[in-house]
């Protein structure tokens, strides 16, 4: 043993003998205080581990940091059979391994229709035209000179949960609700850009177009454009990642993420909806009658338990923390209820601050598992009084032909061996 080691252990107050002695003396009390949690049972290792014996790498080996190699499972995943090609496809945020409400940029889900565009920001332009007094073209530098704001909002694909309309299909929290992410966005209000060009009196609708190979285009009412519509160039403190629309994207907070056009190159103001192909064929809600809803933009209240989940086995009876997320495209979450008996009884879970409108909200709940088979679920309620529906309620209203807007309560079966399965109950 070197002096270095002795010094370090001394500074940390880690004297092995006294700790062991202490633990032997109060072991019972410690265990009782922890309510059966496992951590206190662990013995202090007899040998100093590898990483305490040698110097680690210096500050020059990793100019842009990466997560620990032991976190290599926390990655976006796609489902091969879901789409014909990966260029028009989706990968899912690894929700069951994340904490808090902010999705790290490297694992924020991606949904592209023509692959990920790689844009040179010095060549990128944003055109504002149509029913405006003065059409304008912006460079990225121009946009960064305008009044900016930081806002935290979620983005959720309308197809989140879309595979589950007919039955529980994918056994993973990541796949069942992972088409969502929440970030702090920096940028400019669309209102600022529109006011600089000056709206003509008959300006009623706005079209947004992307510069990727799919040239995705969506239109929305002027009210949303002048309310909270946002043009973002940064996400969680850094420039947008290419997958999220670098160097510029639209964000329509609370609305289906399909409308949050990435690689934004053009905003046109008009007097009527455009009915782009994304609006007439792709992103519509098909009803049992064969008819479709015309416009369904808002992502209604939704929630999911991220621990336990099919990705996380419960490791024997004892004390745990339930972890979960709730959100609503209409505003703030006001309550999250939990059931441990398949929906017969509900308790209210405390919400973790901050509770922001149109953002993910985190809930935690201490849970003692007695080792019996249980069905657990969460149910979100938002500030408009809207209550997250059961899958039966949703099917009664919308049938089973839908792909989009499935915000049904998700039920996990924890079986007696601690395995967790995605099941559907009434
Ligand atoms: N230009 C462009 N914008 C786009 C898309 C696209 O393919 N091209 N996909 C849309 C869809 S369907 C979704 S769900 C969101 C996904 O945003 P993200 O990839 O940043 O998570 O972007 C939307 N904006
Ligand atoms: Mo989407």
XYZ file of C-alpha atoms and ligand atoms in Angstrom:
451
model
C 0.000 0.000 0.000
C 1.357 3.426 -0.916
C 1.252 6.637 1.042
C -1.048 8.008 -1.652
C -3.662 5.364 -0.851
C -3.404 5.920 2.852
C -3.811 9.646 2.364
C -6.838 9.275 0.173
C -8.578 6.918 2.487
C -7.758 9.193 5.375
C -9.246 12.225 3.648
C -12.411 10.388 2.817
C -12.602 9.207 6.436
C -12.705 5.645 5.225
C -10.994 3.602 7.882
C -11.952 0.063 7.073
C -11.544 -1.412 10.545
C -13.605 1.184 12.351
C -16.315 1.022 9.684
C -16.518 -2.750 9.933
C -16.590 -2.545 13.707
C -19.319 0.043 13.564
C -21.371 -1.898 11.094
C -21.133 -5.061 13.219
C -22.328 -3.137 16.232
C -25.292 -1.319 14.681
C -25.972 -3.613 11.738
C -29.424 -4.513 12.915
C -30.459 -0.908 13.479
C -29.122 0.185 10.102
C -31.052 -2.533 8.324
C -34.220 -1.659 10.159
C -33.830 2.049 9.392
C -33.385 1.306 5.699
C -36.688 -0.534 5.716
C -35.144 -3.627 4.175
C -33.342 -1.751 1.389
C -30.348 -3.724 0.268
C -27.484 -1.238 0.327
C -26.661 -1.532 4.040
C -26.038 -5.260 3.835
C -23.000 -4.900 1.594
C -19.596 -5.614 3.158
C -16.732 -3.108 2.830
C -14.330 -4.545 0.195
C -11.103 -5.961 1.650
C -8.912 -4.745 -1.252
C -8.653 -1.283 -2.735
C -10.285 -1.502 -6.191
C -8.236 -0.970 -9.366
C -9.467 2.553 -9.901
C -8.180 3.716 -6.536
C -4.644 2.430 -7.142
C -3.625 4.206 -10.352
C -3.947 7.704 -11.734
C -6.782 8.124 -14.175
C -6.592 9.803 -17.590
C -5.949 13.540 -17.645
C -8.195 16.354 -18.772
C -7.044 16.279 -22.394
C -8.188 12.816 -23.507
C -11.893 13.511 -24.035
C -12.686 17.046 -25.284
C -16.352 16.126 -25.627
C -17.323 13.805 -22.801
C -19.208 10.541 -23.051
C -21.162 8.563 -20.445
C -19.373 5.879 -18.420
C -18.720 2.675 -20.376
C -20.865 0.938 -17.780
C -23.871 2.878 -19.065
C -23.542 1.463 -22.587
C -27.083 0.033 -22.445
C -28.590 3.535 -22.176
C -29.031 4.092 -25.900
C -31.703 4.880 -28.462
C -33.093 1.722 -30.023
C -35.196 1.136 -33.116
C -37.537 -1.736 -34.008
C -36.387 -3.322 -37.256
C -39.740 -4.649 -38.442
C -41.581 -1.377 -37.820
C -40.519 0.398 -41.016
C -39.142 -0.654 -44.395
C -36.037 1.517 -44.134
C -34.114 3.249 -41.365
C -34.142 6.576 -43.253
C -37.892 6.881 -42.795
C -38.123 5.507 -39.308
C -37.880 6.201 -35.614
C -35.669 5.351 -32.683
C -36.813 5.482 -29.073
C -35.603 7.404 -26.028
C -34.327 5.005 -23.308
C -36.877 6.254 -20.738
C -36.455 3.407 -18.232
C -32.862 4.453 -17.499
C -33.286 8.228 -17.386
C -33.893 10.513 -14.411
C -35.423 13.925 -13.943
C -37.285 15.632 -16.772
C -34.527 16.566 -19.220
C -33.667 14.105 -21.978
C -29.923 14.065 -22.714
C -29.329 15.162 -26.307
C -27.454 11.990 -27.282
C -30.474 9.788 -26.510
C -33.316 12.103 -27.588
C -35.535 10.040 -29.933
C -35.255 10.702 -33.668
C -38.008 10.501 -36.229
C -36.993 11.200 -39.804
C -38.829 10.764 -43.099
C -35.848 11.217 -45.379
C -32.851 10.506 -43.181
C -30.854 12.911 -41.036
C -29.816 16.055 -42.938
C -26.307 17.415 -42.260
C -26.535 21.151 -42.858
C -23.707 23.676 -43.056
C -25.047 26.487 -40.853
C -23.214 29.170 -42.836
C -25.219 28.128 -45.915
C -28.548 27.720 -44.147
C -31.292 30.327 -44.718
C -34.777 30.833 -43.298
C -37.285 32.478 -45.637
C -40.395 34.225 -44.272
C -42.889 35.068 -47.023
C -46.525 34.852 -48.182
C -49.113 37.186 -46.669
C -46.547 39.508 -45.098
C -45.647 43.129 -45.846
C -41.927 42.438 -46.122
C -40.576 38.971 -46.984
C -37.241 38.345 -45.243
C -34.393 35.864 -45.527
C -32.378 35.145 -42.377
C -28.944 33.672 -41.877
C -28.240 31.847 -38.615
C -26.243 34.875 -37.453
C -29.249 37.143 -38.114
C -31.509 34.897 -36.054
C -29.095 34.843 -33.114
C -29.219 38.667 -32.922
C -32.968 38.619 -32.181
C -34.502 38.551 -28.672
C -34.144 34.987 -27.403
C -35.677 32.816 -24.667
C -35.017 29.515 -22.911
C -38.072 27.256 -22.647
C -38.563 23.685 -21.414
C -41.032 21.634 -23.477
C -41.533 18.012 -24.432
C -41.742 16.783 -28.009
C -43.837 13.675 -28.575
C -44.479 11.883 -31.852
C -48.189 11.391 -32.577
C -47.347 7.703 -33.089
C -46.043 7.236 -29.542
C -47.764 4.075 -28.272
C -49.140 3.521 -31.766
C -48.221 -0.158 -31.829
C -50.437 -0.842 -28.816
C -53.894 -0.014 -30.216
C -54.836 -3.643 -30.873
C -53.057 -5.185 -27.910
C -49.882 -5.066 -25.854
C -47.240 -5.641 -28.458
C -43.830 -4.433 -27.387
C -42.438 -5.519 -24.070
C -40.463 -2.453 -23.126
C -41.087 0.949 -21.585
C -38.615 2.328 -24.130
C -40.776 1.088 -27.038
C -44.204 1.715 -25.537
C -43.608 5.405 -24.706
C -40.109 6.266 -25.961
C -41.133 8.539 -28.857
C -40.822 11.455 -26.474
C -38.116 13.734 -25.153
C -38.028 16.922 -23.111
C -35.413 19.632 -23.380
C -34.595 23.221 -22.639
C -34.744 24.948 -25.999
C -33.115 28.270 -26.829
C -34.365 30.366 -29.690
C -36.768 33.014 -30.899
C -40.541 33.218 -30.814
C -42.071 32.732 -34.246
C -44.165 35.785 -33.362
C -40.985 37.911 -33.332
C -40.132 36.791 -36.869
C -43.675 37.306 -38.161
C -43.928 40.773 -36.616
C -40.663 41.813 -38.232
C -42.145 40.915 -41.626
C -45.558 42.396 -40.771
C -48.681 40.239 -41.169
C -51.269 41.172 -43.792
C -54.890 41.393 -42.512
C -55.928 38.088 -44.126
C -53.045 36.136 -42.560
C -54.764 33.083 -41.040
C -52.499 30.056 -41.526
C -48.785 29.339 -41.482
C -46.829 26.697 -43.380
C -43.449 25.388 -42.225
C -41.056 23.469 -44.468
C -37.916 21.476 -43.711
C -34.703 21.387 -45.749
C -34.219 17.600 -45.457
C -34.751 15.139 -48.327
C -38.396 14.629 -47.266
C -39.031 18.411 -47.237
C -41.619 17.787 -44.535
C -44.285 20.502 -44.552
C -47.066 21.193 -42.070
C -49.520 24.037 -41.625
C -51.104 25.481 -38.496
C -53.372 28.375 -37.489
C -51.944 31.859 -36.995
C -53.161 31.783 -33.353
C -50.577 29.106 -32.514
C -47.920 31.004 -34.485
C -48.538 34.120 -32.392
C -48.901 32.210 -29.127
C -46.000 29.908 -28.158
C -44.616 28.706 -31.527
C -40.825 28.833 -31.284
C -37.825 28.621 -33.568
C -34.981 26.861 -31.712
C -31.275 26.700 -32.443
C -30.073 25.209 -29.172
C -31.100 22.290 -26.990
C -29.965 21.719 -23.420
C -27.216 24.305 -23.694
C -25.598 23.216 -26.938
C -26.486 23.659 -30.605
C -29.255 21.349 -31.811
C -27.897 17.955 -32.791
C -28.199 17.101 -36.525
C -30.881 14.529 -35.677
C -32.978 17.210 -33.978
C -32.864 19.598 -36.941
C -29.531 21.434 -36.756
C -29.158 24.319 -37.234
C -32.821 25.392 -36.802
C -36.155 23.805 -35.991
C -39.701 24.823 -35.310
C -41.324 23.853 -32.013
C -45.094 23.875 -31.570
C -45.265 23.189 -27.822
C -47.743 20.503 -26.738
C -48.714 19.574 -30.289
C -47.764 16.381 -32.126
C -44.038 16.575 -32.832
C -44.588 15.972 -36.535
C -45.482 19.668 -36.754
C -42.192 20.708 -35.121
C -40.446 20.892 -38.465
C -36.700 20.194 -38.298
C -34.048 21.764 -40.524
C -36.513 24.673 -40.882
C -35.957 26.631 -44.098
C -39.275 28.263 -44.985
C -42.279 29.845 -43.285
C -45.136 30.911 -45.527
C -48.181 32.821 -44.329
C -51.521 32.130 -46.024
C -55.274 32.548 -45.554
C -56.303 28.852 -45.413
C -54.899 25.468 -44.400
C -52.571 23.887 -46.942
C -53.658 20.276 -46.460
C -50.162 19.048 -47.190
C -49.704 15.335 -47.780
C -48.627 15.003 -44.165
C -52.008 16.372 -43.130
C -54.355 14.553 -45.489
C -52.919 11.064 -45.548
C -50.165 10.478 -43.064
C -50.992 12.066 -39.742
C -54.737 11.584 -39.363
C -56.726 9.619 -36.790
C -58.791 6.941 -38.523
C -62.127 6.194 -36.814
C -64.103 2.906 -36.829
C -66.492 4.380 -39.434
C -63.583 4.803 -41.835
C -63.808 8.575 -41.387
C -60.901 10.497 -39.957
C -60.601 13.428 -37.620
C -59.553 16.536 -39.523
C -57.101 18.088 -37.110
C -55.821 16.470 -33.921
C -52.824 18.452 -32.909
C -52.661 18.344 -29.121
C -50.872 15.537 -27.304
C -53.326 14.744 -24.490
C -52.322 13.902 -20.906
C -50.222 10.789 -20.650
C -47.922 9.008 -18.199
C -45.736 5.957 -17.771
C -43.983 4.194 -14.923
C -40.314 4.048 -15.896
C -39.289 1.931 -12.906
C -40.214 -0.869 -12.528
C -40.628 -1.618 -16.214
C -40.096 -4.590 -18.519
C -36.431 -3.525 -18.762
C -36.027 -3.636 -14.959
C -36.695 -6.783 -12.986
C -37.716 -6.189 -9.362
C -34.989 -7.804 -7.278
C -36.936 -9.558 -4.533
C -39.418 -8.315 -1.932
C -38.530 -5.078 -0.169
C -38.466 -1.335 -0.424
C -38.186 0.469 -3.785
C -38.864 3.805 -5.468
C -41.440 3.868 -8.225
C -40.283 6.320 -10.880
C -42.378 7.763 -13.624
C -43.183 10.582 -16.010
C -46.371 12.464 -16.809
C -47.087 15.165 -19.385
C -49.855 17.035 -21.140
C -49.883 19.084 -24.324
C -52.620 21.246 -22.805
C -50.599 22.583 -19.910
C -49.476 21.500 -16.455
C -49.904 18.130 -14.819
C -51.821 18.588 -11.560
C -52.044 15.001 -10.306
C -50.706 11.529 -10.921
C -52.483 8.511 -9.424
C -50.947 5.070 -8.993
C -52.630 1.705 -8.683
C -51.102 -1.522 -7.397
C -54.145 -3.725 -8.015
C -54.918 -3.245 -11.687
C -57.043 -0.131 -11.249
C -59.354 -0.951 -8.294
C -57.687 1.406 -5.830
C -55.618 4.494 -6.539
C -53.209 6.576 -4.452
C -51.830 9.977 -5.388
C -48.093 10.259 -6.060
C -46.288 13.460 -5.050
C -45.006 15.416 -8.041
C -41.402 16.507 -8.251
C -40.686 20.195 -8.991
C -40.490 21.817 -11.470
C -43.988 21.228 -12.780
C -43.978 23.090 -16.089
C -46.667 23.373 -18.747
C -46.134 21.139 -21.793
C -43.034 19.600 -20.192
C -42.337 16.214 -18.677
C -43.190 16.059 -14.976
C -41.456 13.555 -12.732
C -43.089 11.560 -9.958
C -41.538 9.272 -7.379
C -43.339 7.020 -4.930
C -41.894 4.748 -2.207
C -43.170 1.220 -2.713
C -42.819 -1.910 -0.642
C -43.154 -5.038 -2.757
C -44.354 -8.100 -0.853
C -43.353 -10.491 -3.636
C -46.855 -11.203 -4.917
C -47.978 -10.739 -8.497
C -49.382 -7.213 -8.969
C -50.572 -4.971 -11.776
C -49.302 -1.413 -11.445
C -50.182 1.658 -13.470
C -50.117 5.447 -13.444
C -52.849 7.880 -14.493
C -52.201 11.547 -15.253
C -54.603 14.470 -14.792
C -53.858 17.886 -16.273
C -54.910 21.414 -15.353
C -57.882 21.316 -17.722
C -59.295 18.421 -15.646
C -58.620 15.901 -18.419
C -57.996 12.393 -17.043
C -55.773 9.937 -18.922
C -58.127 7.243 -20.288
C -57.934 3.466 -20.062
C -57.303 1.550 -23.297
C -60.968 0.414 -23.240
C -62.254 3.984 -22.984
C -59.974 5.009 -25.822
C -61.028 2.090 -28.040
C -64.705 2.834 -27.377
C -64.177 6.341 -28.667
C -61.748 5.667 -31.478
C -61.834 1.967 -32.428
C -58.683 0.024 -33.237
C -57.755 1.365 -36.662
C -55.708 4.206 -35.289
C -51.999 4.550 -35.185
C -51.868 7.970 -33.624
C -52.635 9.584 -30.275
C -52.713 6.527 -28.029
C -52.394 8.006 -24.545
C -54.019 5.090 -22.724
C -52.973 4.121 -19.207
C -50.114 1.621 -19.405
C -50.255 -1.371 -17.097
C -47.227 -3.362 -15.984
C -47.631 -6.844 -14.545
C -44.989 -7.528 -11.883
C -45.041 -11.312 -11.489
C -43.954 -13.170 -8.365
C -40.422 -13.673 -9.687
C -40.095 -9.903 -10.144
C -40.272 -9.890 -13.943
C -42.254 -7.035 -15.437
C -44.499 -7.424 -18.452
C -46.481 -5.016 -20.617
C -50.105 -6.203 -20.372
C -53.430 -4.582 -21.177
C -56.263 -4.666 -18.647
C -59.553 -2.766 -18.743
N -37.953 18.319 -41.719
C -38.450 17.350 -40.961
N -39.036 17.664 -39.788
C -39.549 16.711 -38.988
C -39.523 15.346 -39.384
C -38.891 15.024 -40.618
O -38.792 13.875 -41.038
N -38.373 16.055 -41.381
N -40.127 14.399 -38.584
C -41.188 14.903 -37.705
C -41.676 13.935 -36.756
S -42.813 12.803 -37.320
C -41.367 13.981 -35.429
S -42.061 12.934 -34.324
C -40.378 14.961 -34.913
C -39.282 14.229 -34.187
O -38.346 15.132 -33.674
P -36.945 14.568 -33.158
O -36.387 13.666 -34.235
O -36.115 15.741 -32.844
O -37.253 13.757 -31.922
O -39.819 15.756 -35.945
C -40.738 16.142 -36.945
N -40.114 17.081 -37.820
Mo -43.809 11.855 -35.505
